Amino acid sequence: MQNTARDVDVETTYRERLSPSLWVLASAAVAGPMAALVLAPVDRTLALIGGAGVGVALIAILVLSSPVIEITGGRLRAGRARIEVEWLGAPRVLFGDEARDARGVALDPRSWHVIRGGIDPIAVIPILDPDDPAPSWVLSSRTPDRLAAAVRRAQAATRSTPRR
């Protein structure tokens, strides 16, 4: 039986949910009072319950549907995509104007993007697999240095583990 990078280390070494900014959540919460106003002519109690339900539901949907970046068992997951860390190159961390350029004018449309508005720093991770059509992954992260370090740790752990 052949060991894979997934068998090597099944613990999560990095996990980040790219949840919406507070402004987006506050904007979603405003939908609650608007729903209450619509229901007020019908019944005040129904309006209060419905408005609170709409506000809570919208915030829950926004948070729970946020993309997750995770490194587990030698595999990087960003949103719906997954890749073994052995196929990743050295991550680059970008802040400020460099990050803005990487998300804008320098953005390669062939890359896999998990970009969240309101999160300025990004990590650009090149893909070494010649069969992969994406040349890199461009990922928003609140802690891109930790993400890059976790990728490097997972790569080192994968390289140091003997395969049978």
mmCIF file of C-alpha atoms in Angstrom:
data_model
loop_
_atom_site.group_PDB
_atom_site.id
_atom_site.type_symbol
_atom_site.label_atom_id
_atom_site.label_comp_id
_atom_site.label_asym_id
_atom_site.label_seq_id
_atom_site.Cartn_x
_atom_site.Cartn_y
_atom_site.Cartn_z
ATOM 1 C CA MET A 1 0.000 0.000 0.000
ATOM 2 C CA GLN A 2 1.350 3.382 -0.963
ATOM 3 C CA ASN A 3 1.263 6.266 1.511
ATOM 4 C CA THR A 4 0.065 9.565 0.141
ATOM 5 C CA ALA A 5 0.528 13.072 1.492
ATOM 6 C CA ARG A 6 -2.990 12.779 2.888
ATOM 7 C CA ASP A 7 -1.976 9.794 5.066
ATOM 8 C CA VAL A 8 1.050 11.631 6.428
ATOM 9 C CA ASP A 9 -0.554 14.279 8.607
ATOM 10 C CA VAL A 10 -4.300 14.471 8.987
ATOM 11 C CA GLU A 11 -4.315 17.349 11.456
ATOM 12 C CA THR A 12 -5.295 20.809 10.303
ATOM 13 C CA THR A 13 -2.277 23.099 10.298
ATOM 14 C CA TYR A 14 -4.077 26.208 9.040
ATOM 15 C CA ARG A 15 -7.724 27.221 8.752
ATOM 16 C CA GLU A 16 -9.258 30.578 7.943
ATOM 17 C CA ARG A 17 -12.838 31.454 7.084
ATOM 18 C CA LEU A 18 -12.998 34.528 4.864
ATOM 19 C CA SER A 19 -16.075 35.903 6.568
ATOM 20 C CA PRO A 20 -17.629 39.162 5.389
ATOM 21 C CA SER A 21 -16.548 42.482 6.817
ATOM 22 C CA LEU A 22 -18.539 44.131 9.585
ATOM 23 C CA TRP A 23 -19.979 46.624 7.079
ATOM 24 C CA VAL A 24 -21.440 43.811 4.993
ATOM 25 C CA LEU A 25 -22.887 42.135 8.081
ATOM 26 C CA ALA A 26 -24.368 45.446 9.287
ATOM 27 C CA SER A 27 -25.906 46.002 5.852
ATOM 28 C CA ALA A 28 -27.456 42.533 5.956
ATOM 29 C CA ALA A 29 -28.820 43.203 9.427
ATOM 30 C CA VAL A 30 -30.698 46.240 8.065
ATOM 31 C CA ALA A 31 -32.845 43.826 6.039
ATOM 32 C CA GLY A 32 -34.475 42.723 9.302
ATOM 33 C CA PRO A 33 -36.140 46.057 10.102
ATOM 34 C CA MET A 34 -37.123 46.416 6.434
ATOM 35 C CA ALA A 35 -38.894 43.047 6.547
ATOM 36 C CA ALA A 36 -40.549 44.085 9.800
ATOM 37 C CA LEU A 37 -41.872 47.245 8.124
ATOM 38 C CA VAL A 38 -43.367 45.178 5.314
ATOM 39 C CA LEU A 39 -45.090 42.852 7.789
ATOM 40 C CA ALA A 40 -46.213 45.593 10.232
ATOM 41 C CA PRO A 41 -49.590 46.238 8.562
ATOM 42 C CA VAL A 42 -50.441 42.535 8.936
ATOM 43 C CA ASP A 43 -49.472 42.029 12.590
ATOM 44 C CA ARG A 44 -46.944 43.733 14.868
ATOM 45 C CA THR A 45 -45.866 40.512 16.584
ATOM 46 C CA LEU A 46 -45.422 38.785 13.235
ATOM 47 C CA ALA A 47 -43.441 41.822 12.035
ATOM 48 C CA LEU A 48 -41.031 41.645 14.998
ATOM 49 C CA ILE A 49 -40.521 37.893 14.695
ATOM 50 C CA GLY A 50 -40.237 38.001 10.900
ATOM 51 C CA GLY A 51 -37.837 40.947 10.929
ATOM 52 C CA ALA A 52 -35.575 39.321 13.515
ATOM 53 C CA GLY A 53 -35.686 36.030 11.591
ATOM 54 C CA VAL A 54 -34.758 37.695 8.293
ATOM 55 C CA GLY A 55 -31.833 39.586 9.870
ATOM 56 C CA VAL A 56 -30.435 36.533 11.647
ATOM 57 C CA ALA A 57 -30.933 34.307 8.582
ATOM 58 C CA LEU A 58 -29.119 36.692 6.232
ATOM 59 C CA ILE A 59 -26.160 37.077 8.585
ATOM 60 C CA ALA A 60 -25.974 33.295 9.096
ATOM 61 C CA ILE A 61 -26.074 32.674 5.332
ATOM 62 C CA LEU A 62 -23.307 35.225 4.712
ATOM 63 C CA VAL A 63 -21.038 33.764 7.385
ATOM 64 C CA LEU A 64 -21.687 30.081 6.666
ATOM 65 C CA SER A 65 -21.296 30.467 2.902
ATOM 66 C CA SER A 66 -17.938 32.245 3.255
ATOM 67 C CA PRO A 67 -15.040 30.430 1.597
ATOM 68 C CA VAL A 68 -12.556 28.559 3.787
ATOM 69 C CA ILE A 69 -8.811 28.285 3.262
ATOM 70 C CA GLU A 70 -7.425 25.207 4.982
ATOM 71 C CA ILE A 71 -4.296 23.076 5.011
ATOM 72 C CA THR A 72 -4.994 19.559 6.224
ATOM 73 C CA GLY A 73 -3.058 16.367 5.677
ATOM 74 C CA GLY A 74 -0.746 17.715 2.999
ATOM 75 C CA ARG A 75 -3.573 19.279 1.006
ATOM 76 C CA LEU A 76 -4.506 22.935 0.494
ATOM 77 C CA ARG A 77 -8.199 23.707 0.147
ATOM 78 C CA ALA A 78 -9.345 27.141 -0.974
ATOM 79 C CA GLY A 79 -13.061 27.440 -1.510
ATOM 80 C CA ARG A 80 -14.140 24.451 -3.621
ATOM 81 C CA ALA A 81 -10.670 23.640 -4.964
ATOM 82 C CA ARG A 82 -8.097 21.284 -3.457
ATOM 83 C CA ILE A 83 -4.494 20.556 -4.337
ATOM 84 C CA GLU A 84 -1.692 18.508 -2.801
ATOM 85 C CA VAL A 85 1.032 20.771 -1.377
ATOM 86 C CA GLU A 86 3.693 18.881 -3.319
ATOM 87 C CA TRP A 87 2.395 20.644 -6.457
ATOM 88 C CA LEU A 88 2.767 24.116 -4.936
ATOM 89 C CA GLY A 89 5.703 26.469 -5.333
ATOM 90 C CA ALA A 90 6.981 29.035 -2.851
ATOM 91 C CA PRO A 91 4.140 31.319 -1.721
ATOM 92 C CA ARG A 92 4.466 35.082 -2.085
ATOM 93 C CA VAL A 93 2.739 37.385 0.390
ATOM 94 C CA LEU A 94 1.560 40.758 -0.906
ATOM 95 C CA PHE A 95 0.295 43.812 0.964
ATOM 96 C CA GLY A 96 -0.879 47.294 -0.006
ATOM 97 C CA ASP A 97 -0.250 48.426 -3.579
ATOM 98 C CA GLU A 98 1.319 45.091 -4.567
ATOM 99 C CA ALA A 99 -1.793 43.242 -3.384
ATOM 100 C CA ARG A 100 -4.080 45.712 -5.167
ATOM 101 C CA ASP A 101 -2.121 45.258 -8.407
ATOM 102 C CA ALA A 102 -2.164 41.461 -8.047
ATOM 103 C CA ARG A 103 -5.960 41.573 -7.642
ATOM 104 C CA GLY A 104 -6.344 44.055 -10.487
ATOM 105 C CA VAL A 105 -4.074 44.849 -13.412
ATOM 106 C CA ALA A 106 -1.672 41.942 -12.820
ATOM 107 C CA LEU A 107 -4.436 39.368 -12.221
ATOM 108 C CA ASP A 108 -3.988 36.301 -14.396
ATOM 109 C CA PRO A 109 -7.465 35.111 -15.434
ATOM 110 C CA ARG A 110 -6.208 31.518 -15.614
ATOM 111 C CA SER A 111 -5.327 31.483 -11.892
ATOM 112 C CA TRP A 112 -7.623 30.073 -9.215
ATOM 113 C CA HIS A 113 -8.971 33.039 -7.242
ATOM 114 C CA VAL A 114 -10.451 33.135 -3.773
ATOM 115 C CA ILE A 115 -10.582 36.880 -3.307
ATOM 116 C CA ARG A 116 -12.742 38.533 -0.672
ATOM 117 C CA GLY A 117 -13.504 42.253 -0.707
ATOM 118 C CA GLY A 118 -12.424 43.961 2.491
ATOM 119 C CA ILE A 119 -9.424 41.673 2.999
ATOM 120 C CA ASP A 120 -6.415 43.538 1.629
ATOM 121 C CA PRO A 121 -3.458 41.112 1.921
ATOM 122 C CA ILE A 122 -3.164 38.184 -0.454
ATOM 123 C CA ALA A 123 -0.974 35.153 -0.970
ATOM 124 C CA VAL A 124 0.026 34.096 -4.472
ATOM 125 C CA ILE A 125 1.010 30.430 -4.634
ATOM 126 C CA PRO A 126 2.448 29.149 -7.931
ATOM 127 C CA ILE A 127 1.336 25.749 -9.232
ATOM 128 C CA LEU A 128 4.148 23.416 -10.353
ATOM 129 C CA ASP A 129 1.934 20.739 -11.945
ATOM 130 C CA PRO A 130 2.499 20.982 -15.725
ATOM 131 C CA ASP A 131 -0.953 19.488 -16.382
ATOM 132 C CA ASP A 132 -2.775 22.062 -14.260
ATOM 133 C CA PRO A 133 -4.226 24.870 -16.397
ATOM 134 C CA ALA A 134 -3.995 27.348 -13.486
ATOM 135 C CA PRO A 135 -0.517 28.873 -13.135
ATOM 136 C CA SER A 136 -1.162 29.979 -9.528
ATOM 137 C CA TRP A 137 -3.670 30.397 -6.745
ATOM 138 C CA VAL A 138 -4.437 33.949 -5.604
ATOM 139 C CA LEU A 139 -5.923 33.851 -2.103
ATOM 140 C CA SER A 140 -7.160 36.633 0.151
ATOM 141 C CA SER A 141 -6.054 36.125 3.733
ATOM 142 C CA ARG A 142 -6.143 38.149 6.911
ATOM 143 C CA THR A 143 -2.941 36.339 7.974
ATOM 144 C CA PRO A 144 -1.061 35.634 4.726
ATOM 145 C CA ASP A 145 2.266 35.146 6.548
ATOM 146 C CA ARG A 146 0.750 32.307 8.592
ATOM 147 C CA LEU A 147 -0.780 30.817 5.430
ATOM 148 C CA ALA A 148 2.577 30.894 3.623
ATOM 149 C CA ALA A 149 4.338 29.361 6.642
ATOM 150 C CA ALA A 150 1.713 26.600 6.857
ATOM 151 C CA VAL A 151 2.192 25.794 3.157
ATOM 152 C CA ARG A 152 5.961 25.568 3.659
ATOM 153 C CA ARG A 153 5.539 23.358 6.774
ATOM 154 C CA ALA A 154 3.154 21.032 4.929
ATOM 155 C CA GLN A 155 5.570 20.824 1.987
ATOM 156 C CA ALA A 156 8.482 19.989 4.319
ATOM 157 C CA ALA A 157 6.407 17.335 6.114
ATOM 158 C CA THR A 158 5.409 15.777 2.786
ATOM 159 C CA ARG A 159 9.013 15.708 1.532
ATOM 160 C CA SER A 160 10.400 14.258 4.768
ATOM 161 C CA THR A 161 7.897 11.400 4.947
ATOM 162 C CA PRO A 162 9.082 8.268 3.124
ATOM 163 C CA ARG A 163 6.727 6.698 0.626
ATOM 164 C CA ARG A 164 6.316 2.984 0.258
#
